[in-house]
Structure formats: C-alpha cells, structure tokens
Tab-separated table of C-alpha atoms in Angstrom:
chain	number	residue	atom	x	y	z
A	17	MET	CA	54.050	63.210	25.009
A	18	SER	CA	55.043	66.666	25.390
A	19	GLY	CA	57.438	68.298	22.721
A	20	TYR	CA	60.267	70.731	22.836
A	21	ALA	CA	59.874	73.954	21.221
A	22	PRO	CA	62.284	75.373	18.879
A	23	GLY	CA	64.621	77.415	20.630
A	24	SER	CA	64.198	75.729	24.102
A	25	SER	CA	67.337	75.202	26.285
A	26	SER	CA	65.557	72.602	28.590
A	27	GLY	CA	67.421	69.708	29.928
A	28	GLY	CA	66.179	65.960	29.528
A	29	MET	CA	66.916	62.693	30.779
A	30	SER	CA	69.266	60.768	28.854
A	31	PRO	CA	68.242	57.357	27.845
A	32	GLY	CA	68.978	54.530	30.201
A	33	ASP	CA	71.157	55.972	32.793
A	34	GLY	CA	69.082	58.423	34.483
A	35	GLN	CA	71.460	61.331	34.000
A	36	THR	CA	70.342	65.082	33.235
A	37	THR	CA	71.750	66.056	29.865
A	38	LYS	CA	72.199	69.557	28.273
A	39	VAL	CA	69.849	69.703	25.248
A	40	SER	CA	71.123	71.857	22.348
A	41	VAL	CA	68.889	74.320	20.893
A	42	SER	CA	68.950	72.155	17.522
A	43	ALA	CA	68.160	68.879	19.337
A	44	ALA	CA	65.239	70.738	21.271
A	45	ARG	CA	63.448	70.748	18.124
A	46	LEU	CA	62.684	67.160	18.773
A	47	SER	CA	59.872	65.959	20.579
A	48	LEU	CA	60.759	63.987	23.548
A	49	LYS	CA	59.786	60.716	21.985
A	50	ASP	CA	61.721	61.321	19.015
A	51	ARG	CA	64.803	62.158	20.977
A	52	GLU	CA	64.263	59.045	23.374
A	53	VAL	CA	63.952	56.832	20.422
A	54	LEU	CA	66.917	58.233	18.332
A	55	CYS	CA	69.400	58.712	21.551
A	56	HIS	CA	68.794	55.107	22.116
A	57	VAL	CA	69.774	53.995	19.016
A	58	PHE	CA	72.684	56.547	18.921
A	59	CYS	CA	74.155	55.693	22.064
A	60	LYS	CA	73.999	51.828	21.178
A	61	CYS	CA	75.658	52.509	17.851
A	62	ARG	CA	78.190	54.831	19.787
A	63	SER	CA	79.213	52.168	22.076
A	64	ILE	CA	79.286	49.042	19.502
A	65	GLY	CA	78.837	49.899	15.656
A	66	VAL	CA	79.147	47.596	12.892
A	67	ALA	CA	82.471	46.045	11.934
A	68	THR	CA	83.477	45.541	8.217
A	69	GLN	CA	85.604	42.890	7.176
A	70	ALA	CA	88.471	45.445	6.720
A	71	GLY	CA	87.861	46.091	10.533
A	72	ARG	CA	86.479	49.614	10.119
A	73	ILE	CA	83.810	50.386	12.526
A	74	GLN	CA	80.602	51.988	10.892
A	75	ARG	CA	78.588	53.365	13.655
A	76	GLN	CA	76.158	55.188	11.047
A	77	ARG	CA	75.613	51.926	9.555
A	78	CYS	CA	74.482	50.677	12.709
A	79	VAL	CA	71.919	53.161	13.138
A	80	GLU	CA	70.559	52.465	9.755
A	81	GLN	CA	70.588	48.613	10.657
A	82	ARG	CA	68.444	49.211	13.762
A	83	LEU	CA	66.014	51.477	12.493
A	84	ASP	CA	65.443	49.285	9.264
A	85	PHE	CA	64.656	46.511	11.737
A	86	ALA	CA	62.232	48.518	13.421
A	87	ASN	CA	60.551	49.521	10.161
A	88	ASP	CA	60.399	46.013	8.964
A	89	VAL	CA	58.745	44.775	12.261
A	90	SER	CA	56.286	47.735	11.718
A	91	LYS	CA	55.399	46.835	8.171
A	92	ASP	CA	54.731	43.098	9.182
A	93	GLY	CA	52.489	44.272	11.851
A	94	THR	CA	50.516	47.419	10.358
A	95	GLY	CA	51.479	47.583	6.747
A	96	VAL	CA	53.708	50.415	6.961
A	97	PRO	CA	57.037	51.324	8.332
A	98	THR	CA	57.919	53.563	11.536
A	99	GLU	CA	58.114	57.425	10.903
A	100	TYR	CA	61.930	57.024	11.151
A	101	ARG	CA	63.454	56.655	7.888
A	102	PRO	CA	67.229	56.156	7.952
A	103	GLU	CA	69.620	57.095	4.972
A	104	GLN	CA	66.878	58.409	2.771
A	105	PRO	CA	68.590	59.805	-0.471
A	106	TYR	CA	67.173	63.083	-2.086
A	107	ASP	CA	67.533	64.510	-5.525
A	108	MET	CA	68.866	67.942	-4.800
A	109	THR	CA	68.353	69.177	-8.333
A	110	GLU	CA	64.596	69.133	-7.817
A	111	GLU	CA	62.568	72.256	-6.020
A	112	PRO	CA	62.286	71.007	-3.444
A	113	PRO	CA	64.616	68.027	-3.117
A	114	ALA	CA	62.824	65.100	-4.160
A	115	PRO	CA	63.075	61.594	-2.097
A	116	ILE	CA	64.402	58.674	-4.399
A	117	MET	CA	62.277	55.859	-3.742
A	118	ASN	CA	61.834	52.296	-5.044
A	119	TYR	CA	59.981	51.998	-8.216
A	120	ASP	CA	57.884	49.352	-6.939
A	121	ASP	CA	57.366	50.532	-3.347
A	122	PRO	CA	56.905	54.474	-2.601
A	123	LEU	CA	57.531	53.951	0.957
A	124	GLU	CA	61.081	52.285	0.397
A	125	PRO	CA	64.246	54.181	-0.646
A	126	HIS	CA	65.746	53.037	-3.864
A	127	SER	CA	67.854	50.281	-3.259
A	128	SER	CA	70.690	51.320	-5.430
A	129	VAL	CA	71.213	54.893	-6.047
A	130	ARG	CA	74.181	54.211	-8.670
A	131	GLN	CA	71.622	52.640	-10.283
A	132	TRP	CA	69.165	55.134	-10.238
A	133	ILE	CA	71.829	57.892	-11.380
A	134	ARG	CA	72.539	55.466	-14.299
A	135	ASP	CA	68.896	55.363	-14.951
A	136	VAL	CA	67.696	58.902	-14.495
A	137	TRP	CA	70.889	61.431	-14.741
A	138	PRO	CA	70.954	60.962	-18.682
A	139	SER	CA	67.563	62.682	-18.971
A	140	LYS	CA	68.619	65.724	-16.814
A	141	GLY	CA	70.832	66.955	-19.390
A	142	LYS	CA	74.039	67.540	-17.197
A	143	LYS	CA	76.850	65.996	-15.253
A	144	TYR	CA	76.440	64.498	-12.007
A	145	GLN	CA	78.129	66.654	-9.280
A	146	SER	CA	79.111	66.057	-5.902
A	147	GLY	CA	76.018	66.889	-3.621
A	148	ASP	CA	73.607	66.435	-6.075
A	149	VAL	CA	72.235	63.397	-3.902
A	150	ARG	CA	72.184	63.877	-0.446
A	151	ARG	CA	71.315	61.210	2.169
A	152	PRO	CA	70.493	62.447	5.907
A	153	ASP	CA	71.059	60.203	8.554
A	154	VAL	CA	67.397	60.073	9.480
A	155	VAL	CA	64.005	61.587	8.190
A	156	ILE	CA	61.283	61.748	10.492
A	157	VAL	CA	57.965	61.894	8.792
A	158	ASN	CA	54.510	63.035	9.952
A	159	ASP	CA	52.458	60.386	8.246
A	160	PRO	CA	54.493	56.992	7.776
A	161	SER	CA	51.887	55.869	5.182
A	162	GLN	CA	53.175	58.579	2.763
A	163	PRO	CA	56.241	58.857	1.040
A	164	PRO	CA	58.941	61.507	2.760
A	165	VAL	CA	58.405	64.133	0.417
A	166	GLN	CA	59.113	67.675	2.044
A	167	SER	CA	55.347	68.360	3.165
A	168	ASN	CA	55.364	65.232	4.827
A	169	ILE	CA	58.727	65.800	6.708
A	170	LYS	CA	58.484	66.340	10.733
A	171	THR	CA	62.572	66.841	11.276
A	172	VAL	CA	65.670	66.028	9.144
A	173	VAL	CA	68.197	64.763	11.958
A	174	GLU	CA	71.757	64.354	11.339
A	175	MET	CA	73.592	62.308	14.027
A	176	LYS	CA	77.531	62.905	14.370
A	177	PHE	CA	79.603	60.613	16.168
A	178	PRO	CA	82.740	61.294	18.005
A	179	GLY	CA	85.298	62.793	15.230
A	180	ASP	CA	82.547	63.131	12.459
A	181	ARG	CA	82.446	66.651	10.712
A	182	TYR	CA	79.954	68.637	8.588
A	183	ARG	CA	81.077	68.786	5.162
A	184	PRO	CA	80.619	71.941	3.193
A	185	ASP	CA	76.996	72.729	2.477
A	186	GLN	CA	75.957	69.233	4.106
A	187	GLU	CA	73.876	71.173	6.620
A	188	ASP	CA	72.484	74.132	4.447
A	189	ASP	CA	71.304	71.076	2.013
A	190	TYR	CA	69.687	69.166	5.039
A	191	ILE	CA	67.811	72.401	5.824
A	192	GLU	CA	66.556	72.461	2.026
A	193	ILE	CA	65.342	69.283	2.242
A	194	ALA	CA	63.269	69.653	5.426
A	195	GLY	CA	62.049	73.042	4.055
A	196	SER	CA	62.936	75.325	7.344
A	197	PRO	CA	65.925	75.579	9.980
A	198	ALA	CA	63.234	74.815	12.632
A	199	LYS	CA	62.858	71.333	10.885
A	200	PHE	CA	66.672	70.287	11.306
A	201	ALA	CA	68.106	68.798	14.276
A	202	HIS	CA	71.518	67.754	15.058
A	203	LEU	CA	72.287	64.760	17.725
A	204	GLY	CA	75.498	64.035	19.165
A	205	ALA	CA	76.927	62.311	22.212
A	206	THR	CA	76.308	65.441	24.297
A	207	GLU	CA	72.911	65.922	23.286
A	208	CYS	CA	71.852	62.285	24.091
A	209	GLY	CA	74.050	61.979	27.130
A	210	CYS	CA	76.078	59.012	26.454
A	211	GLY	CA	79.667	60.464	27.104
A	212	ASP	CA	82.061	63.322	26.309
A	213	ASP	CA	81.590	64.314	22.600
A	214	ASP	CA	84.907	65.155	21.212
A	215	GLY	CA	82.906	65.567	17.750
A	216	GLN	CA	80.707	68.472	18.898
A	217	LYS	CA	78.779	70.039	15.896
A	218	LYS	CA	81.021	71.808	13.518
A	219	THR	CA	79.730	73.914	11.039
A	220	ALA	CA	80.354	73.544	7.140
A	221	ALA	CA	82.545	76.567	7.410
A	222	SER	CA	85.400	74.011	8.988
A	223	ARG	CA	85.449	72.183	5.874
A	224	GLN	CA	87.177	69.200	7.660
A	225	PRO	CA	86.302	65.936	5.697
A	226	ALA	CA	84.899	62.749	7.898
A	227	PRO	CA	83.613	60.167	5.695
A	228	GLN	CA	80.620	58.587	7.329
A	229	SER	CA	80.019	55.466	5.243
A	230	ASP	CA	81.255	53.518	2.306
A	231	LEU	CA	79.037	55.739	-0.049
A	232	ASP	CA	80.010	59.067	1.542
A	233	GLU	CA	81.802	60.183	-1.576
A	234	LEU	CA	78.681	59.725	-3.539
A	235	TYR	CA	76.504	62.033	-1.279
A	236	GLY	CA	78.642	64.812	-1.088
A	237	GLY	CA	82.227	64.118	-0.525
A	238	GLY	CA	83.403	63.349	-4.436
A	239	SER	CA	82.441	61.607	-7.400
A	240	ALA	CA	82.578	57.811	-6.427
A	241	ALA	CA	82.612	55.905	-3.307
A	242	PRO	CA	85.945	53.909	-2.475
A	243	GLY	CA	85.798	50.517	-4.091
A	244	GLY	CA	82.722	51.036	-5.834
A	245	PRO	CA	81.891	51.568	-9.599
A	246	PRO	CA	82.387	54.959	-11.038
A	247	LEU	CA	79.512	57.258	-11.556
A	248	PRO	CA	78.092	57.004	-14.977
A	249	PRO	CA	79.487	59.449	-17.418
A	250	MET	CA	77.196	61.716	-19.223
A	251	PRO	CA	76.523	60.709	-22.918
A	252	PRO	CA	77.760	62.935	-25.624
A	253	THR	CA	75.449	65.769	-26.722
A	254	PRO	CA	74.536	64.719	-30.332
A	255	ALA	CA	75.005	66.658	-32.917
A	256	PRO	CA	72.047	69.171	-34.214
A	257	ALA	CA	70.231	68.251	-37.239
A	258	TRP	CA	70.659	70.850	-40.045
C-alpha cells in the first residue's frame, strides 16, 4: 500500500466509520497500513480499555494485550511475531538505546524489567535513575524476524489517550530510540478519527504528569512503580586495595 511521506498533511479514512479525519504531520509518517492497524486498536481501546481490580481503566494495557495476541497468532503460524511490538523496553544508557530482550528469545521483550535491572545494573557502576529505561507504546520493525534494534526500527509510535500528556524528555527519548525525528509518530483520537481528543499532543515542556500504566514510574516518572518492589540499591563501592 502507498505510504504517507513525512511532512504530509493528507487526510485519511478513519477505521470503521467512513469519516475523513485530519492526519497530523507526525501521524502522516506512518504508512496507510500501519495507521489503519494501530488506529483500529487505539479506537477499540479508547472505548473499552482493561479494568483492574481497583476499578482503574488501563487503555495502554488494552493496546498491549491486543497486539500481543496478534503476535502470538503470527508466531504460531509463521514462527515470528508481527512487525508491531508493544511496550518494548529500551536501555537508554546504551548508544544507541538497546532493546531489553528475553535471554532465551531475542524476539521477545524481557518478561520482568525489574529483574533485568537487578541482574544488569550493578555491572554498570552507577545508580539507576528515572528514565534510564524507556518503553514506547509500539515499535514497528522492518523485519519481524530480527530484534527491534535501531537499524531495524521503522517507526516508534506513542499513543496518547484523552487526558494523557508527555512526560519531560519522553518524546526526545523516543526519537533517540528511533534514531531520527522522521521515525517517530504520535497517535491520538484526533489522528485516528475516533472522537474528540481532549488530550491532544502536549510537548514535554508542559511537564504535566499522566501515568500510563502501573509501571509508569519505572519508565521515566519515578524510582519505583506504585505497589511494586523498590528498584534495587546499588552495592557499595569496594574499598581500593592498597
């Protein structure tokens, strides 16, 4: 299918309702196929979300579950996931940022980033800080049979539901993961044409906190997620041997 060139302001058809919607410059960086797939998921999750036992509606979790299900189906049929990787964590202390993958499966993200930090961070010789690990909503890869390293990234996509805001440095870090501003795209209700967007894109300069998931603090908002174990302390520096 034809794609939309960066900087395009073309309109497109919103999924399912036949309504023409204005496409932002950022969203226009997505191909027609990618925008249709992700907007379909976005609009479904905007309507229903995933409810927690405490009654909180997690729309980002809904996106993750739907894309994970599609990846599982794809792996059963083809042996590899789709090109859409939800909630893929990256180590921002590496250059370029490195995907944090399962030790046994280089195509699967690590199942516990907290455990990965406990295993890996002491060897870095510095204290873990907020934002050292980032987790974009969706990473689109060029080759689904290869890990989501920067050279294999087609687009990093951040979805913002109404009321969501960008945290300080969040967008800049996602552009760093992608490797170029042209490989970063923002999607909201306006871009997808599924209702008014009272959470239109705000830049990091607005500095308005808006947790996106129970692990939001771990990925750039604080030192530990609510209700979760604290991040591991750095071991004391050994005294030099004289």
